[in-house]
């Protein structure tokens, strides 16, 4: 394209620029350039036939811009004028009319026009640009009706034509739209892969539309903060370009994010703004979508109120009834189904069970009709919220009738569906984030299970409520060279940024590089698909049989929160009890104080008076946790080892330091099923090799790593498979390359827990942090990891309740056992405990038993706390 200024360009060049601007998603600029082209055309004196043809093309481009801007009547008038100017432009005009109708929600008429335009343009040998555009829009129409095969065919045809004709922007859009096909079909990692390819090929091509579509995928994956950020970017682009329909679409995605995030009033406000924008653009279908969002927000507003309001619920039910009828008449059956479910829930709140039954039956009929038409044989991931809402409504109907067992069955099936949804992701980040879609079902399951006071029923809810951390197969994506390179760059950039900060000269550019690399690493990790495998949780009877097979001396304690208080299950080989413990006493602040006190006591530079204060505060905090959680369950446990099945804050309690439990062998697992499945496994991982590593700035780190290596070298026939990495040799790449498959990895290094994005937690090596993101793709994994001298045993719960952190990342990657600290540990204590621990492992003790014995022996010598925890399979 010419680099001349617009005032120097001919009408044809101005039109080309106008067409390019509209294609890139800048309709305001395109319309202005089109107007200039018309003015210039009137002065150029071209031959009549050529002038008429060019005038028609300019008018069509201006009409396309007006469609994007929501000026429907003006766009239609421009298309009429184009046809009058040049009847030969009929197929192109027809394609643009099809786009106009699609943008205003008249999909059936749009498809007729686009079919005719594609047929005419394919056979006329005319402009490939116009044919490609018609194919792209027809593909989107097929997508809107979930016709995936014809949508794929149109997108692939547009991409091929675009490549042969040199239409780079069209290829980018077609590639992106193939991502939409994968999104609708349920393959979110595949969708992100395609969208990433499009972004890399043409970052400026329709950036707003592509950002909006990416936001939808991220929302479906449960990544709320990321979806909000991208949707707001799309809003800014559309507002700047005055693209009304797209802006309204972006507002609805933002409203959806608000709704999932619990901000109902914000969601309602965004939906109402979207409705006004759709009305201005005369987009009837968009207006209906905005009304659906308002109904959904109204339900959440009712739920947030403390007192029931039957009158308000009845009004909302009546509005839902009217809207569902309108949606069904417009052919929007899936939306009508969702609204019927909202109507049923409102009627339940109004106390009208019979009417709620009828509304739920109507929703089921709409779903059955879709299934009969072949549209729902493979449920689409974007509809997971509707599927789970169906389970919520069905369960509540059964519970109101007094059929608790039937209600619990719906809840269990819904949680199983959620687990199957999560299993499609090969990213721990996405697996844990997507649990947010099941929050309402999880809470209903908790309330219902607790009402039974049945340990068996409560165990089934507990095991299903954290699917990603308890039921999904290990996440082992194939090695990704791009991800590995990005992680190496991030490691070095963070290392340089840390050095600059320690020198008192922070580097803003370097910090920005770190931020950009973190974003790229995280986005790259989302592109991997999952195995789809979901493990069935064990029944209470099966758990007790396994405990009996292990000798009957192991007890399971499963503490959890719900309804503003603590609860616990205590399971032994012969007994199972549900305990309703005390009110929620503020575990997190108490635990933060405990960790703070342990951090003080780990630093021997702290003066003795302050250490005495910290020691007294620590004992007070431990007593508080023990009084509320540990002491009530203590009379019910056996004298032997204890498995603590817990997640979140409860998982990082230093259980072995609590009064009444100190000295016991304790193993912490997120799942009862996982804990008992790992019982009885051999503790001799060292037979498959040992790698001992020392990171920088740990005073006794090298000595500790050497001592660990010496334990297994002394008299061991496996010395050849043992390695020691210290100093400059202990880099992230060297450690990953040297990990013994199925063996034992011991790292004496400082750690870093990242609460905002726990998979960026890691241990500090010679060249920077080794992250949670590094572990899963590595070709080899150890069976046991010991993390000494650091506090990376901490986790953070995602909004859906799934725990995430370095330890969780290791366990969910397939590592069987992780020994780590939940706070800082003094260097001398860590060295003493670790030497004793490995000596006991070498003699054949199970990890939890070896750790308890090592802490007891070292404590008598050093006198410092040792808040080590054995996570995973410890017995």
mmCIF file of C-alpha atoms in Angstrom, residues 266-430:
data_model
loop_
_atom_site.group_PDB
_atom_site.id
_atom_site.type_symbol
_atom_site.label_atom_id
_atom_site.label_comp_id
_atom_site.label_asym_id
_atom_site.label_seq_id
_atom_site.Cartn_x
_atom_site.Cartn_y
_atom_site.Cartn_z
ATOM 1 C CA UNK A 266 -21.948 -4.838 38.685
ATOM 2 C CA UNK A 267 -23.117 -7.606 36.352
ATOM 3 C CA UNK A 268 -26.615 -6.167 36.222
ATOM 4 C CA UNK A 269 -25.308 -2.673 35.467
ATOM 5 C CA UNK A 270 -23.101 -3.980 32.616
ATOM 6 C CA UNK A 271 -26.024 -6.002 31.206
ATOM 7 C CA UNK A 272 -28.309 -2.955 31.202
ATOM 8 C CA UNK A 273 -25.676 -0.858 29.458
ATOM 9 C CA UNK A 274 -25.253 -3.623 26.879
ATOM 10 C CA UNK A 275 -29.034 -3.745 26.361
ATOM 11 C CA UNK A 276 -29.129 -0.017 25.587
ATOM 12 C CA UNK A 277 -26.238 -0.366 23.142
ATOM 13 C CA UNK A 278 -27.878 -3.314 21.369
ATOM 14 C CA UNK A 279 -31.130 -1.346 21.124
ATOM 15 C CA UNK A 280 -29.332 1.574 19.487
ATOM 16 C CA UNK A 281 -27.811 -0.838 16.966
ATOM 17 C CA UNK A 282 -31.211 -2.542 16.478
ATOM 18 C CA UNK A 283 -29.685 -5.906 17.389
ATOM 19 C CA UNK A 284 -32.650 -7.848 18.728
ATOM 20 C CA UNK A 285 -30.789 -11.054 19.570
ATOM 21 C CA UNK A 286 -28.169 -9.109 21.469
ATOM 22 C CA UNK A 287 -30.922 -7.398 23.437
ATOM 23 C CA UNK A 288 -32.314 -10.805 24.378
ATOM 24 C CA UNK A 289 -28.868 -11.940 25.553
ATOM 25 C CA UNK A 290 -28.645 -8.834 27.745
ATOM 26 C CA UNK A 291 -32.054 -9.626 29.274
ATOM 27 C CA UNK A 292 -30.852 -13.161 30.059
ATOM 28 C CA UNK A 293 -27.897 -11.681 31.903
ATOM 29 C CA UNK A 294 -30.200 -9.393 33.895
ATOM 30 C CA UNK A 295 -32.320 -12.372 34.973
ATOM 31 C CA UNK A 296 -29.179 -14.233 36.045
ATOM 32 C CA UNK A 297 -27.976 -11.210 38.009
ATOM 33 C CA UNK A 298 -31.378 -10.888 39.699
ATOM 34 C CA UNK A 299 -31.094 -14.443 40.975
ATOM 35 C CA UNK A 300 -27.693 -13.706 42.516
ATOM 36 C CA UNK A 301 -28.982 -10.474 44.065
ATOM 37 C CA UNK A 302 -31.775 -12.465 45.746
ATOM 38 C CA UNK A 303 -29.282 -15.026 47.013
ATOM 39 C CA UNK A 304 -27.145 -12.287 48.583
ATOM 40 C CA UNK A 305 -30.024 -10.958 50.657
ATOM 41 C CA UNK A 306 -30.274 -12.359 54.152
ATOM 42 C CA UNK A 307 -34.040 -12.614 54.315
ATOM 43 C CA UNK A 308 -36.128 -14.450 51.734
ATOM 44 C CA UNK A 309 -38.372 -12.272 49.565
ATOM 45 C CA UNK A 310 -41.054 -14.514 47.993
ATOM 46 C CA UNK A 311 -42.689 -11.542 46.264
ATOM 47 C CA UNK A 312 -39.478 -10.511 44.527
ATOM 48 C CA UNK A 313 -38.783 -14.149 43.583
ATOM 49 C CA UNK A 314 -42.278 -14.424 42.068
ATOM 50 C CA UNK A 315 -41.742 -11.248 40.018
ATOM 51 C CA UNK A 316 -38.411 -12.543 38.742
ATOM 52 C CA UNK A 317 -40.040 -15.865 37.871
ATOM 53 C CA UNK A 318 -42.711 -14.095 35.825
ATOM 54 C CA UNK A 319 -40.063 -12.098 33.949
ATOM 55 C CA UNK A 320 -38.115 -15.299 33.286
ATOM 56 C CA UNK A 321 -41.269 -17.012 31.999
ATOM 57 C CA UNK A 322 -41.911 -14.258 29.457
ATOM 58 C CA UNK A 323 -38.280 -14.114 28.360
ATOM 59 C CA UNK A 324 -37.993 -17.900 27.966
ATOM 60 C CA UNK A 325 -40.986 -17.886 25.625
ATOM 61 C CA UNK A 326 -39.478 -15.110 23.534
ATOM 62 C CA UNK A 327 -36.128 -16.889 23.356
ATOM 63 C CA UNK A 328 -37.686 -20.182 22.297
ATOM 64 C CA UNK A 329 -39.712 -18.419 19.600
ATOM 65 C CA UNK A 330 -36.497 -16.843 18.304
ATOM 66 C CA UNK A 331 -34.873 -20.272 18.074
ATOM 67 C CA UNK A 332 -32.517 -19.611 21.014
ATOM 68 C CA UNK A 333 -33.307 -22.877 22.780
ATOM 69 C CA UNK A 334 -30.135 -23.082 24.872
ATOM 70 C CA UNK A 335 -30.724 -19.615 26.275
ATOM 71 C CA UNK A 336 -34.390 -20.479 26.827
ATOM 72 C CA UNK A 337 -33.310 -23.579 28.739
ATOM 73 C CA UNK A 338 -31.025 -21.538 30.996
ATOM 74 C CA UNK A 339 -33.809 -19.042 31.710
ATOM 75 C CA UNK A 340 -36.312 -21.826 32.502
ATOM 76 C CA UNK A 341 -33.866 -23.081 35.121
ATOM 77 C CA UNK A 342 -33.679 -19.574 36.594
ATOM 78 C CA UNK A 343 -37.473 -19.473 36.608
ATOM 79 C CA UNK A 344 -37.637 -22.816 38.435
ATOM 80 C CA UNK A 345 -35.194 -21.608 41.069
ATOM 81 C CA UNK A 346 -37.145 -18.377 41.606
ATOM 82 C CA UNK A 347 -40.405 -20.363 41.969
ATOM 83 C CA UNK A 348 -38.776 -22.612 44.547
ATOM 84 C CA UNK A 349 -37.830 -19.503 46.520
ATOM 85 C CA UNK A 350 -41.409 -18.280 46.163
ATOM 86 C CA UNK A 351 -42.640 -21.583 47.616
ATOM 87 C CA UNK A 352 -44.465 -22.767 44.478
ATOM 88 C CA UNK A 353 -43.114 -26.319 44.072
ATOM 89 C CA UNK A 354 -45.581 -27.386 41.361
ATOM 90 C CA UNK A 355 -44.771 -24.406 39.148
ATOM 91 C CA UNK A 356 -41.041 -24.934 39.752
ATOM 92 C CA UNK A 357 -41.488 -28.535 38.650
ATOM 93 C CA UNK A 358 -43.140 -27.408 35.433
ATOM 94 C CA UNK A 359 -40.388 -24.876 34.687
ATOM 95 C CA UNK A 360 -37.685 -27.500 35.280
ATOM 96 C CA UNK A 361 -39.544 -29.925 33.022
ATOM 97 C CA UNK A 362 -39.693 -27.265 30.314
ATOM 98 C CA UNK A 363 -35.929 -26.767 30.635
ATOM 99 C CA UNK A 364 -35.378 -30.515 30.364
ATOM 100 C CA UNK A 365 -37.580 -30.663 27.258
ATOM 101 C CA UNK A 366 -35.516 -27.945 25.593
ATOM 102 C CA UNK A 367 -32.332 -29.853 26.364
ATOM 103 C CA UNK A 368 -33.835 -33.120 25.112
ATOM 104 C CA UNK A 369 -34.929 -31.422 21.893
ATOM 105 C CA UNK A 370 -31.390 -30.231 21.277
ATOM 106 C CA UNK A 371 -30.031 -33.715 21.996
ATOM 107 C CA UNK A 372 -32.564 -35.212 19.603
ATOM 108 C CA UNK A 373 -31.381 -32.827 16.924
ATOM 109 C CA UNK A 374 -27.825 -34.072 17.455
ATOM 110 C CA UNK A 375 -26.622 -30.763 18.930
ATOM 111 C CA UNK A 376 -25.692 -32.010 22.387
ATOM 112 C CA UNK A 377 -24.223 -35.440 21.853
ATOM 113 C CA UNK A 378 -20.927 -33.874 22.876
ATOM 114 C CA UNK A 379 -21.758 -31.221 25.517
ATOM 115 C CA UNK A 380 -20.006 -27.975 24.721
ATOM 116 C CA UNK A 381 -17.693 -26.632 27.394
ATOM 117 C CA UNK A 382 -19.094 -23.088 27.280
ATOM 118 C CA UNK A 383 -22.371 -24.581 28.532
ATOM 119 C CA UNK A 384 -20.880 -26.137 31.684
ATOM 120 C CA UNK A 385 -22.655 -23.538 33.834
ATOM 121 C CA UNK A 386 -26.041 -24.574 32.411
ATOM 122 C CA UNK A 387 -25.278 -28.266 32.933
ATOM 123 C CA UNK A 388 -24.297 -27.696 36.563
ATOM 124 C CA UNK A 389 -27.244 -25.346 37.148
ATOM 125 C CA UNK A 390 -29.532 -28.140 35.948
ATOM 126 C CA UNK A 391 -28.071 -30.386 38.634
ATOM 127 C CA UNK A 392 -28.582 -27.679 41.275
ATOM 128 C CA UNK A 393 -32.252 -27.196 40.354
ATOM 129 C CA UNK A 394 -32.964 -30.942 40.136
ATOM 130 C CA UNK A 395 -31.272 -31.524 43.486
ATOM 131 C CA UNK A 396 -33.217 -28.731 45.177
ATOM 132 C CA UNK A 397 -36.516 -30.023 43.810
ATOM 133 C CA UNK A 398 -35.768 -33.445 45.283
ATOM 134 C CA UNK A 399 -34.640 -31.977 48.602
ATOM 135 C CA UNK A 400 -37.803 -29.861 48.931
ATOM 136 C CA UNK A 401 -39.828 -33.039 48.423
ATOM 137 C CA UNK A 402 -37.849 -34.671 51.245
ATOM 138 C CA UNK A 403 -35.990 -37.070 48.960
ATOM 139 C CA UNK A 404 -32.492 -36.406 50.259
ATOM 140 C CA UNK A 405 -30.852 -39.464 48.681
ATOM 141 C CA UNK A 406 -32.141 -38.467 45.238
ATOM 142 C CA UNK A 407 -30.933 -34.907 45.806
ATOM 143 C CA UNK A 408 -27.469 -36.123 46.794
ATOM 144 C CA UNK A 409 -27.371 -38.294 43.682
ATOM 145 C CA UNK A 410 -27.889 -35.209 41.461
ATOM 146 C CA UNK A 411 -25.165 -33.388 43.381
ATOM 147 C CA UNK A 412 -22.699 -36.259 43.010
ATOM 148 C CA UNK A 413 -23.418 -36.543 39.304
ATOM 149 C CA UNK A 414 -22.953 -32.805 38.858
ATOM 150 C CA UNK A 415 -19.599 -32.883 40.635
ATOM 151 C CA UNK A 416 -18.596 -35.823 38.449
ATOM 152 C CA UNK A 417 -19.486 -33.749 35.368
ATOM 153 C CA UNK A 418 -17.383 -30.896 36.714
ATOM 154 C CA UNK A 419 -14.441 -33.284 37.227
ATOM 155 C CA UNK A 420 -14.801 -34.525 33.645
ATOM 156 C CA UNK A 421 -14.754 -30.877 32.517
ATOM 157 C CA UNK A 422 -11.576 -30.184 34.477
ATOM 158 C CA UNK A 423 -9.948 -33.365 33.161
ATOM 159 C CA UNK A 424 -9.947 -31.936 29.616
ATOM 160 C CA UNK A 425 -7.248 -29.464 30.646
ATOM 161 C CA UNK A 426 -3.574 -30.392 30.696
ATOM 162 C CA UNK A 427 -2.741 -27.338 32.800
ATOM 163 C CA UNK A 428 -2.901 -27.440 36.587
ATOM 164 C CA UNK A 429 -3.685 -23.743 36.449
ATOM 165 C CA UNK A 430 -6.797 -24.338 34.334
#
